[in-house]
PDB file of C-alpha atoms and ligand atoms in Angstrom:
ATOM      1  CA  UNK A   8       9.572  -8.242 -16.659  1.00 86.00           C
ATOM      2  CA  UNK A   9      12.324  -7.400 -14.139  1.00 97.00           C
ATOM      3  CA  UNK A  10      11.293  -5.694 -10.886  1.00 98.00           C
ATOM      4  CA  UNK A  11      13.750  -4.095  -8.425  1.00 98.00           C
ATOM      5  CA  UNK A  12      13.087  -3.964  -4.749  1.00 98.00           C
ATOM      6  CA  UNK A  13      14.792  -0.821  -3.509  1.00 98.00           C
ATOM      7  CA  UNK A  14      15.248   1.319  -0.618  1.00 97.00           C
ATOM      8  CA  UNK A  15      18.447   2.794   0.859  1.00 95.00           C
ATOM      9  CA  UNK A  16      17.083   2.393   4.292  1.00 94.00           C
ATOM     10  CA  UNK A  17      18.246  -0.753   5.756  1.00 95.00           C
ATOM     11  CA  UNK A  18      15.716  -3.373   7.213  1.00 95.00           C
ATOM     12  CA  UNK A  19      12.336  -2.233   5.578  1.00 96.00           C
ATOM     13  CA  UNK A  20      11.327  -5.576   4.282  1.00 97.00           C
ATOM     14  CA  UNK A  21      13.225  -5.393   0.696  1.00 98.00           C
ATOM     15  CA  UNK A  22      14.365  -9.238   0.999  1.00 98.00           C
ATOM     16  CA  UNK A  23      11.053 -10.423   2.641  1.00 98.00           C
ATOM     17  CA  UNK A  24       8.985  -8.804  -0.133  1.00 98.00           C
ATOM     18  CA  UNK A  25      11.144  -9.785  -2.745  1.00 98.00           C
ATOM     19  CA  UNK A  26      11.406 -13.607  -1.883  1.00 98.00           C
ATOM     20  CA  UNK A  27       7.714 -13.822  -1.146  1.00 98.00           C
ATOM     21  CA  UNK A  28       6.313 -12.190  -4.157  1.00 98.00           C
ATOM     22  CA  UNK A  29       8.745 -14.237  -6.241  1.00 98.00           C
ATOM     23  CA  UNK A  30       7.422 -17.503  -4.491  1.00 98.00           C
ATOM     24  CA  UNK A  31       3.825 -16.305  -5.388  1.00 98.00           C
ATOM     25  CA  UNK A  32       4.725 -15.838  -8.952  1.00 98.00           C
ATOM     26  CA  UNK A  33       6.412 -19.301  -8.851  1.00 98.00           C
ATOM     27  CA  UNK A  34       3.377 -21.013  -6.961  1.00 98.00           C
ATOM     28  CA  UNK A  35       1.171 -19.633 -10.025  1.00 97.00           C
ATOM     29  CA  UNK A  36       3.302 -21.541 -12.343  1.00 97.00           C
ATOM     30  CA  UNK A  37       5.218 -18.433 -13.618  1.00 98.00           C
ATOM     31  CA  UNK A  38       8.807 -19.036 -14.413  1.00 98.00           C
ATOM     32  CA  UNK A  39      10.506 -16.625 -11.788  1.00 98.00           C
ATOM     33  CA  UNK A  40      14.049 -15.643 -11.001  1.00 98.00           C
ATOM     34  CA  UNK A  41      15.345 -14.005  -7.678  1.00 98.00           C
ATOM     35  CA  UNK A  42      18.712 -12.046  -8.317  1.00 98.00           C
ATOM     36  CA  UNK A  43      20.253 -11.084  -5.099  1.00 98.00           C
ATOM     37  CA  UNK A  44      22.550  -8.216  -5.482  1.00 98.00           C
ATOM     38  CA  UNK A  45      23.172  -7.771  -1.661  1.00 97.00           C
ATOM     39  CA  UNK A  46      26.532  -9.107  -0.240  1.00 95.00           C
ATOM     40  CA  UNK A  47      24.273  -9.826   3.116  1.00 94.00           C
ATOM     41  CA  UNK A  48      22.799 -12.601   1.055  1.00 95.00           C
ATOM     42  CA  UNK A  49      19.767 -12.771   2.854  1.00 96.00           C
ATOM     43  CA  UNK A  50      17.415 -13.539  -0.019  1.00 97.00           C
ATOM     44  CA  UNK A  51      19.931 -16.266  -1.025  1.00 96.00           C
ATOM     45  CA  UNK A  52      19.762 -17.833   2.442  1.00 96.00           C
ATOM     46  CA  UNK A  53      16.015 -17.444   2.924  1.00 97.00           C
ATOM     47  CA  UNK A  54      15.312 -19.456  -0.506  1.00 97.00           C
ATOM     48  CA  UNK A  55      17.996 -21.874  -0.358  1.00 96.00           C
ATOM     49  CA  UNK A  56      18.245 -22.871   3.267  1.00 91.00           C
ATOM     50  CA  UNK A  57      19.857 -26.005   3.838  1.00 84.00           C
ATOM     51  CA  UNK A  58      20.765 -26.628   0.060  1.00 83.00           C
ATOM     52  CA  UNK A  59      23.033 -23.542   0.130  1.00 81.00           C
ATOM     53  CA  UNK A  60      26.638 -24.516  -0.551  1.00 80.00           C
ATOM     54  CA  UNK A  61      30.168 -22.486  -0.727  1.00 76.00           C
ATOM     55  CA  UNK A  62      30.823 -23.600  -4.292  1.00 83.00           C
ATOM     56  CA  UNK A  63      27.533 -22.323  -5.821  1.00 90.00           C
ATOM     57  CA  UNK A  64      27.560 -19.983  -8.555  1.00 95.00           C
ATOM     58  CA  UNK A  65      25.978 -16.489  -8.401  1.00 96.00           C
ATOM     59  CA  UNK A  66      26.114 -12.891  -8.848  1.00 97.00           C
ATOM     60  CA  UNK A  67      29.581 -12.740  -7.803  1.00 96.00           C
ATOM     61  CA  UNK A  68      30.887 -15.068 -10.813  1.00 95.00           C
ATOM     62  CA  UNK A  69      28.767 -13.085 -13.258  1.00 96.00           C
ATOM     63  CA  UNK A  70      30.290  -9.574 -12.253  1.00 96.00           C
ATOM     64  CA  UNK A  71      33.757 -11.489 -12.130  1.00 94.00           C
ATOM     65  CA  UNK A  72      33.074 -12.800 -15.926  1.00 93.00           C
ATOM     66  CA  UNK A  73      32.126  -9.132 -16.612  1.00 93.00           C
ATOM     67  CA  UNK A  74      35.775  -8.108 -15.512  1.00 92.00           C
ATOM     68  CA  UNK A  75      37.482 -10.787 -17.365  1.00 90.00           C
ATOM     69  CA  UNK A  76      39.263 -10.364 -20.533  1.00 76.00           C
ATOM     70  CA  UNK A  77      37.141 -13.252 -21.954  1.00 73.00           C
ATOM     71  CA  UNK A  78      35.659 -13.229 -25.420  1.00 73.00           C
ATOM     72  CA  UNK A  79      33.377 -15.814 -24.450  1.00 83.00           C
ATOM     73  CA  UNK A  80      29.790 -14.529 -25.337  1.00 87.00           C
ATOM     74  CA  UNK A  81      27.946 -13.694 -22.015  1.00 87.00           C
ATOM     75  CA  UNK A  82      25.342 -16.591 -21.123  1.00 94.00           C
ATOM     76  CA  UNK A  83      23.469 -15.341 -18.025  1.00 96.00           C
ATOM     77  CA  UNK A  84      21.589 -18.563 -17.258  1.00 97.00           C
ATOM     78  CA  UNK A  85      25.080 -20.078 -16.362  1.00 96.00           C
ATOM     79  CA  UNK A  86      24.957 -18.176 -13.060  1.00 97.00           C
ATOM     80  CA  UNK A  87      21.345 -19.205 -12.044  1.00 97.00           C
ATOM     81  CA  UNK A  88      20.877 -22.180  -9.674  1.00 97.00           C
ATOM     82  CA  UNK A  89      17.546 -23.962  -8.666  1.00 96.00           C
ATOM     83  CA  UNK A  90      15.820 -23.426  -5.401  1.00 96.00           C
ATOM     84  CA  UNK A  91      14.179 -26.195  -3.607  1.00 96.00           C
ATOM     85  CA  UNK A  92      10.566 -24.485  -4.854  1.00 97.00           C
ATOM     86  CA  UNK A  93       9.323 -25.462  -8.336  1.00 98.00           C
ATOM     87  CA  UNK A  94       9.556 -22.617 -10.817  1.00 98.00           C
ATOM     88  CA  UNK A  95      11.904 -20.499  -8.730  1.00 98.00           C
ATOM     89  CA  UNK A  96      15.401 -20.162  -9.370  1.00 98.00           C
ATOM     90  CA  UNK A  97      18.100 -17.531  -7.986  1.00 98.00           C
ATOM     91  CA  UNK A  98      21.134 -15.949  -8.821  1.00 98.00           C
ATOM     92  CA  UNK A  99      22.694 -15.807  -5.164  1.00 97.00           C
ATOM     93  CA  UNK A 100      24.818 -13.398  -3.694  1.00 95.00           C
ATOM     94  CA  UNK A 101      27.949 -13.751  -1.832  1.00 86.00           C
ATOM     95  CA  UNK A 102      29.984 -11.583   0.225  1.00 86.00           C
ATOM     96  CA  UNK A 103      32.583 -11.017  -2.565  1.00 90.00           C
ATOM     97  CA  UNK A 104      30.267  -8.803  -4.266  1.00 94.00           C
ATOM     98  CA  UNK A 105      31.976  -6.147  -1.592  1.00 94.00           C
ATOM     99  CA  UNK A 106      35.326  -6.522  -2.727  1.00 94.00           C
ATOM    100  CA  UNK A 107      34.209  -6.733  -6.605  1.00 96.00           C
ATOM    101  CA  UNK A 108      32.316  -3.198  -6.512  1.00 96.00           C
ATOM    102  CA  UNK A 109      35.361  -0.903  -6.715  1.00 96.00           C
ATOM    103  CA  UNK A 110      36.733  -2.785  -9.711  1.00 96.00           C
ATOM    104  CA  UNK A 111      33.337  -2.905 -11.489  1.00 97.00           C
ATOM    105  CA  UNK A 112      32.718   0.994 -11.049  1.00 95.00           C
ATOM    106  CA  UNK A 113      36.307   1.678 -12.302  1.00 95.00           C
ATOM    107  CA  UNK A 114      35.691  -0.228 -15.437  1.00 94.00           C
ATOM    108  CA  UNK A 115      32.522   1.099 -16.032  1.00 94.00           C
ATOM    109  CA  UNK A 116      30.450  -2.026 -16.039  1.00 96.00           C
ATOM    110  CA  UNK A 117      27.462  -0.552 -15.221  1.00 97.00           C
ATOM    111  CA  UNK A 118      25.388  -1.798 -17.779  1.00 97.00           C
ATOM    112  CA  UNK A 119      26.263  -5.486 -17.791  1.00 96.00           C
ATOM    113  CA  UNK A 120      23.431  -6.493 -15.565  1.00 98.00           C
ATOM    114  CA  UNK A 121      20.924  -4.788 -17.851  1.00 98.00           C
ATOM    115  CA  UNK A 122      22.678  -7.022 -20.669  1.00 96.00           C
ATOM    116  CA  UNK A 123      21.985 -10.023 -18.550  1.00 97.00           C
ATOM    117  CA  UNK A 124      18.477  -9.157 -17.659  1.00 98.00           C
ATOM    118  CA  UNK A 125      17.668  -8.602 -21.382  1.00 97.00           C
ATOM    119  CA  UNK A 126      18.854 -12.447 -21.904  1.00 97.00           C
ATOM    120  CA  UNK A 127      16.937 -13.595 -18.794  1.00 98.00           C
ATOM    121  CA  UNK A 128      13.845 -12.267 -19.704  1.00 97.00           C
ATOM    122  CA  UNK A 129      13.572 -14.889 -22.496  1.00 97.00           C
ATOM    123  CA  UNK A 130      13.765 -17.435 -19.981  1.00 97.00           C
ATOM    124  CA  UNK A 131      11.677 -16.137 -17.087  1.00 98.00           C
ATOM    125  CA  UNK A 132       8.321 -14.561 -16.689  1.00 97.00           C
ATOM    126  CA  UNK A 133       8.960 -12.748 -13.521  1.00 98.00           C
ATOM    127  CA  UNK A 134      12.308 -11.496 -12.286  1.00 98.00           C
ATOM    128  CA  UNK A 135      12.694  -9.897  -9.017  1.00 98.00           C
ATOM    129  CA  UNK A 136      15.881  -8.144  -7.827  1.00 98.00           C
ATOM    130  CA  UNK A 137      16.765  -7.659  -4.065  1.00 98.00           C
ATOM    131  CA  UNK A 138      19.200  -4.847  -3.403  1.00 98.00           C
ATOM    132  CA  UNK A 139      21.391  -3.750  -0.636  1.00 97.00           C
ATOM    133  CA  UNK A 140      20.336  -0.891   1.479  1.00 97.00           C
ATOM    134  CA  UNK A 141      22.607   1.668  -0.594  1.00 96.00           C
ATOM    135  CA  UNK A 142      22.578   3.626  -3.760  1.00 95.00           C
ATOM    136  CA  UNK A 143      25.696   2.120  -4.983  1.00 97.00           C
ATOM    137  CA  UNK A 144      27.113   0.257  -7.943  1.00 98.00           C
ATOM    138  CA  UNK A 145      24.511  -2.713  -7.592  1.00 98.00           C
ATOM    139  CA  UNK A 146      21.469  -0.758  -7.048  1.00 98.00           C
ATOM    140  CA  UNK A 147      22.267   1.485  -9.801  1.00 98.00           C
ATOM    141  CA  UNK A 148      22.739  -1.264 -12.151  1.00 98.00           C
ATOM    142  CA  UNK A 149      19.696  -2.899 -11.212  1.00 98.00           C
ATOM    143  CA  UNK A 150      17.485   0.485 -11.628  1.00 98.00           C
ATOM    144  CA  UNK A 151      19.169   0.768 -15.095  1.00 98.00           C
ATOM    145  CA  UNK A 152      18.303  -2.681 -16.139  1.00 98.00           C
ATOM    146  CA  UNK A 153      14.699  -3.188 -14.617  1.00 98.00           C
ATOM    147  CA  UNK A 154      11.627  -2.218 -15.750  1.00 97.00           C
ATOM    148  CA  UNK A 155       9.832  -1.546 -12.439  1.00 97.00           C
ATOM    149  CA  UNK A 156      10.950  -0.483  -9.033  1.00 98.00           C
ATOM    150  CA  UNK A 157       8.927  -1.321  -5.716  1.00 98.00           C
ATOM    151  CA  UNK A 158       9.728   0.701  -2.730  1.00 98.00           C
ATOM    152  CA  UNK A 159       9.110  -0.972   0.574  1.00 98.00           C
ATOM    153  CA  UNK A 160       8.231   1.450   3.402  1.00 97.00           C
ATOM    154  CA  UNK A 161       8.020   0.963   6.931  1.00 94.00           C
ATOM    155  CA  UNK A 162       5.956   3.758   8.127  1.00 90.00           C
ATOM    156  CA  UNK A 163       8.608   5.746  10.048  1.00 88.00           C
ATOM    157  CA  UNK A 164       9.167   9.321  10.081  1.00 87.00           C
ATOM    158  CA  UNK A 165      12.879   9.145   9.081  1.00 87.00           C
ATOM    159  CA  UNK A 166      11.932   6.603   5.946  1.00 89.00           C
ATOM    160  CA  UNK A 167       9.464   9.254   4.829  1.00 91.00           C
ATOM    161  CA  UNK A 168      11.902  11.833   4.783  1.00 87.00           C
ATOM    162  CA  UNK A 169      14.103   9.522   2.911  1.00 89.00           C
ATOM    163  CA  UNK A 170      11.419   8.525   0.520  1.00 94.00           C
ATOM    164  CA  UNK A 171      11.643  12.080  -1.420  1.00 93.00           C
ATOM    165  CA  UNK A 172      15.418  11.988  -1.894  1.00 94.00           C
ATOM    166  CA  UNK A 173      14.762   8.258  -2.966  1.00 96.00           C
ATOM    167  CA  UNK A 174      12.148   9.125  -5.486  1.00 96.00           C
ATOM    168  CA  UNK A 175      14.275  11.860  -6.990  1.00 96.00           C
ATOM    169  CA  UNK A 176      17.193   9.190  -7.145  1.00 96.00           C
ATOM    170  CA  UNK A 177      15.106   6.820  -9.221  1.00 97.00           C
ATOM    171  CA  UNK A 178      13.947   9.783 -11.510  1.00 97.00           C
ATOM    172  CA  UNK A 179      17.364  10.748 -12.262  1.00 97.00           C
ATOM    173  CA  UNK A 180      18.492   7.224 -13.097  1.00 98.00           C
ATOM    174  CA  UNK A 181      15.384   6.864 -15.275  1.00 98.00           C
ATOM    175  CA  UNK A 182      15.990  10.227 -17.048  1.00 98.00           C
ATOM    176  CA  UNK A 183      19.541   9.446 -17.454  1.00 97.00           C
ATOM    177  CA  UNK A 184      19.619   5.722 -18.386  1.00 97.00           C
ATOM    178  CA  UNK A 185      16.392   3.840 -18.533  1.00 98.00           C
ATOM    179  CA  UNK A 186      13.333   5.292 -19.915  1.00 97.00           C
ATOM    180  CA  UNK A 187      11.395   2.232 -19.406  1.00 95.00           C
ATOM    181  CA  UNK A 188      11.780   2.393 -15.653  1.00 97.00           C
ATOM    182  CA  UNK A 189       8.531   2.738 -13.605  1.00 97.00           C
ATOM    183  CA  UNK A 190       8.105   3.104 -10.290  1.00 97.00           C
ATOM    184  CA  UNK A 191       5.499   0.507  -9.481  1.00 97.00           C
ATOM    185  CA  UNK A 192       4.690   2.031  -6.112  1.00 97.00           C
ATOM    186  CA  UNK A 193       5.714   2.089  -2.349  1.00 98.00           C
ATOM    187  CA  UNK A 194       4.680  -1.035  -0.220  1.00 98.00           C
ATOM    188  CA  UNK A 195       3.644  -0.175   2.984  1.00 97.00           C
ATOM    189  CA  UNK A 196       5.299  -3.253   5.427  1.00 97.00           C
ATOM    190  CA  UNK A 197       4.770  -3.796   8.819  1.00 96.00           C
ATOM    191  CA  UNK A 198       1.611  -1.760   9.133  1.00 95.00           C
ATOM    192  CA  UNK A 199      -0.300  -1.479  12.429  1.00 91.00           C
ATOM    193  CA  UNK A 200      -3.594  -0.300  11.501  1.00 87.00           C
ATOM    194  CA  UNK A 201      -4.365   0.459  15.361  1.00 89.00           C
ATOM    195  CA  UNK A 202      -1.332   2.712  15.869  1.00 90.00           C
ATOM    196  CA  UNK A 203      -1.894   6.494  15.197  1.00 92.00           C
ATOM    197  CA  UNK A 204       1.414   7.360  13.912  1.00 91.00           C
ATOM    198  CA  UNK A 205       1.635   4.777  10.874  1.00 92.00           C
ATOM    199  CA  UNK A 206      -1.957   5.782   9.803  1.00 93.00           C
ATOM    200  CA  UNK A 207      -1.188   9.383   9.770  1.00 93.00           C
ATOM    201  CA  UNK A 208       2.134   9.034   7.900  1.00 94.00           C
ATOM    202  CA  UNK A 209       0.622   6.796   5.133  1.00 95.00           C
ATOM    203  CA  UNK A 210      -2.356   9.041   4.915  1.00 94.00           C
ATOM    204  CA  UNK A 211      -0.039  11.938   4.202  1.00 94.00           C
ATOM    205  CA  UNK A 212       1.892  10.051   1.683  1.00 95.00           C
ATOM    206  CA  UNK A 213      -1.425   9.203  -0.054  1.00 96.00           C
ATOM    207  CA  UNK A 214      -2.951  12.850  -0.021  1.00 96.00           C
ATOM    208  CA  UNK A 215       0.652  14.025  -1.486  1.00 94.00           C
ATOM    209  CA  UNK A 216      -0.305  11.904  -4.406  1.00 95.00           C
ATOM    210  CA  UNK A 217       2.441   9.306  -4.106  1.00 96.00           C
ATOM    211  CA  UNK A 218       1.990   6.138  -5.632  1.00 96.00           C
ATOM    212  CA  UNK A 219       1.020   3.926  -2.554  1.00 97.00           C
ATOM    213  CA  UNK A 220       0.033   0.128  -3.066  1.00 98.00           C
ATOM    214  CA  UNK A 221      -2.892  -1.458  -1.638  1.00 96.00           C
ATOM    215  CA  UNK A 222      -3.078  -3.682   0.575  1.00 97.00           C
ATOM    216  CA  UNK A 223      -0.607  -2.662   3.177  1.00 97.00           C
ATOM    217  CA  UNK A 224       1.485  -5.240   4.617  1.00 98.00           C
ATOM    218  CA  UNK A 225       0.535  -6.296   8.226  1.00 96.00           C
ATOM    219  CA  UNK A 226       3.321  -6.944  10.802  1.00 95.00           C
ATOM    220  CA  UNK A 227       3.685 -10.388  11.804  1.00 96.00           C
ATOM    221  CA  UNK A 228       5.989 -12.651  13.727  1.00 96.00           C
ATOM    222  CA  UNK A 229       5.307 -15.437  11.461  1.00 97.00           C
ATOM    223  CA  UNK A 230       7.921 -13.866   9.167  1.00 97.00           C
ATOM    224  CA  UNK A 231      10.651 -14.635  11.524  1.00 97.00           C
ATOM    225  CA  UNK A 232       9.608 -18.402  11.318  1.00 97.00           C
ATOM    226  CA  UNK A 233       9.424 -18.291   7.310  1.00 98.00           C
ATOM    227  CA  UNK A 234      12.925 -17.041   7.338  1.00 97.00           C
ATOM    228  CA  UNK A 235      14.335 -19.569   9.756  1.00 97.00           C
ATOM    229  CA  UNK A 236      12.740 -22.409   8.142  1.00 97.00           C
ATOM    230  CA  UNK A 237      13.601 -20.869   4.534  1.00 97.00           C
ATOM    231  CA  UNK A 238       9.964 -21.275   3.603  1.00 98.00           C
ATOM    232  CA  UNK A 239       8.319 -18.317   1.986  1.00 98.00           C
ATOM    233  CA  UNK A 240       4.702 -17.292   3.417  1.00 98.00           C
ATOM    234  CA  UNK A 241       3.010 -18.993   0.542  1.00 98.00           C
ATOM    235  CA  UNK A 242       4.675 -22.206   1.417  1.00 98.00           C
ATOM    236  CA  UNK A 243       4.710 -22.157   5.073  1.00 98.00           C
ATOM    237  CA  UNK A 244       1.035 -20.747   5.714  1.00 98.00           C
ATOM    238  CA  UNK A 245      -1.034 -20.247   2.469  1.00 98.00           C
ATOM    239  CA  UNK A 246      -3.935 -18.908   4.270  1.00 98.00           C
ATOM    240  CA  UNK A 247      -2.191 -16.455   6.886  1.00 98.00           C
ATOM    241  CA  UNK A 248      -3.294 -12.808   6.707  1.00 97.00           C
ATOM    242  CA  UNK A 249       0.202 -11.804   5.784  1.00 98.00           C
ATOM    243  CA  UNK A 250       0.216 -14.178   2.899  1.00 98.00           C
ATOM    244  CA  UNK A 251      -3.007 -13.202   1.581  1.00 98.00           C
ATOM    245  CA  UNK A 252      -1.951  -9.528   1.606  1.00 98.00           C
ATOM    246  CA  UNK A 253       1.005 -10.424   0.035  1.00 98.00           C
ATOM    247  CA  UNK A 254      -1.112 -12.380  -2.964  1.00 98.00           C
ATOM    248  CA  UNK A 255      -3.386  -9.405  -3.315  1.00 98.00           C
ATOM    249  CA  UNK A 256      -0.373  -7.048  -3.826  1.00 98.00           C
ATOM    250  CA  UNK A 257       0.931  -9.398  -6.456  1.00 98.00           C
ATOM    251  CA  UNK A 258      -2.144  -9.279  -7.866  1.00 97.00           C
ATOM    252  CA  UNK A 259      -2.573  -5.626  -7.826  1.00 97.00           C
ATOM    253  CA  UNK A 260       1.216  -5.474  -9.400  1.00 96.00           C
ATOM    254  CA  UNK A 261       0.425  -7.877 -12.320  1.00 92.00           C
ATOM    255  CA  UNK A 262      -3.382  -7.668 -13.102  1.00 84.00           C
ATOM    256  CA  UNK A 263      -4.685 -10.346 -15.323  1.00 78.00           C
ATOM    257  CA  UNK A 264      -5.932  -8.817 -18.277  1.00 69.00           C
ATOM    258  CA  UNK A 265      -9.625  -8.990 -18.808  1.00 68.00           C
ATOM    259  CA  UNK A 266     -10.769 -11.612 -21.205  1.00 64.00           C
ATOM    260  CA  UNK A 267     -12.483 -10.270 -24.068  1.00 52.00           C
ATOM    261  CA  UNK A 268     -16.332 -10.389 -23.846  1.00 52.00           C
ATOM    262  CA  UNK A 269     -17.669 -13.261 -25.779  1.00 53.00           C
ATOM    263  CA  UNK A 270     -20.219 -12.347 -28.426  1.00 52.00           C
ATOM    264  CA  UNK A 271     -23.710 -13.533 -27.684  1.00 45.00           C
TER     265      UNK A 271
HETATM  266  N1  LIG B 320       5.616  -7.903   7.460  1.00 55.84           N
HETATM  267  C1  LIG B 320       6.469  -8.089   8.343  1.00 55.84           C
HETATM  268  N2  LIG B 320       6.079  -8.276   9.659  1.00 55.84           N
HETATM  269  C2  LIG B 320       6.993  -8.322  10.644  1.00 55.84           C
HETATM  270  N3  LIG B 320       8.543  -8.388  10.535  1.00 55.84           N
HETATM  271  C3  LIG B 320       8.739  -8.146   9.332  1.00 55.84           C
HETATM  272  C4  LIG B 320       8.100  -7.859   8.256  1.00 55.84           C
HETATM  273  N4  LIG B 320       8.864  -7.494   7.134  1.00 55.84           N
HETATM  274  C5  LIG B 320       9.856  -7.558   7.558  1.00 55.84           C
HETATM  275  N5  LIG B 320       9.941  -7.922   8.870  1.00 55.84           N
HETATM  276  C6  LIG B 320      11.335  -7.830   9.779  1.00 55.84           C
HETATM  277  O1  LIG B 320      11.939  -7.026   9.607  1.00 55.84           O
HETATM  278  C7  LIG B 320      13.458  -7.264   9.271  1.00 55.84           C
HETATM  279  C8  LIG B 320      14.060  -6.663   8.187  1.00 55.84           C
HETATM  280  O2  LIG B 320      13.408  -7.371   6.997  1.00 55.84           O
HETATM  281  P1  LIG B 320      14.165  -7.502   5.662  1.00 55.84           P
HETATM  282  O3  LIG B 320      15.722  -8.394   6.115  1.00 55.84           O
HETATM  283  O4  LIG B 320      13.426  -8.091   4.529  1.00 55.84           O
HETATM  284  O5  LIG B 320      14.634  -5.971   5.350  1.00 55.84           O
HETATM  285  P2  LIG B 320      15.647  -5.471   4.116  1.00 55.84           P
HETATM  286  O6  LIG B 320      15.279  -4.346   3.879  1.00 55.84           O
HETATM  287  O7  LIG B 320      15.798  -6.559   3.337  1.00 55.84           O
HETATM  288  O8  LIG B 320      17.003  -5.267   5.187  1.00 55.84           O
HETATM  289  P3  LIG B 320      18.498  -4.898   4.520  1.00 55.84           P
HETATM  290  O9  LIG B 320      18.379  -3.393   4.345  1.00 55.84           O
HETATM  291  O10 LIG B 320      19.364  -5.249   5.578  1.00 55.84           O
HETATM  292  O11 LIG B 320      18.613  -5.652   3.595  1.00 55.84           O
HETATM  293  C9  LIG B 320      13.403  -8.814   9.316  1.00 55.84           C
HETATM  294  O12 LIG B 320      13.811  -9.031  10.686  1.00 55.84           O
HETATM  295  C10 LIG B 320      12.288  -9.206   9.228  1.00 55.84           C
HETATM  296  O13 LIG B 320      11.730 -10.593   9.630  1.00 55.84           O
HETATM  297 MG1  LIG B 321      17.763  -7.257   2.662  1.00 55.84          MG
END
């Protein structure tokens, strides 16, 4: 299944959540892929660290291929590279995505990522897609191709206002292009339980019936070290409270089916 992590607002934790959930899937032995659709490439540098290099293939090459007149059939796995972590691969982003966007739009390549995801889902158990902070060609492509959408939320009043528009946008894409798209839920990030405002804002979202996921992810300075060392939390500090919250969130998203009761 492909899960897109999306919020038009910047800095809410999209890349952090994408990479950490993906690392947890991989650490549980699932074949996992991260697709980085953000020209900033934060997920790519988070996962690759020192093993990142200029010439590596990635999403830009994939979209370039889609723009070429080649009659070669698409092989989406050609654009994937391994990360230093077992079971975790990456389709990396580069800044060229910025330049490609207008061409991709004018040549109507919005369904190409969906085609790639259909192929990739044969090779991977979990696909996580990180998106830029905008509703643009790349985020639309991801929402059109994915089966689930996760919305990180940073407990801010502006974010709350933007949330309704965001949910409308997702609903429109679902109605027009992708009936399989399911809002898996809102991920409350950087939650400070002792502060009144975040508690109130999140409480109101829940009261309105919005799909707020549990548990809420606590704020922790360890995440900066995790980024700096290019080590997702599950590898940096498996017992940290943020890691444990991420593991619980992962379990809430992908519940293990209950085994059929054995007959006596
Ligand atoms: N749970 C957390 N605790 C503390 N800091 C966090 C947490 N989650 C994210 N951050 C910090 O918030 C900042 C933004 O995180 P991140 O880059 O994941 O957001 P983003 O939504 O991907 O941003 P952008 O929209 O620019 O792509 C980073 O500096 C990160 O270290
Ligand atoms: Mg990001």
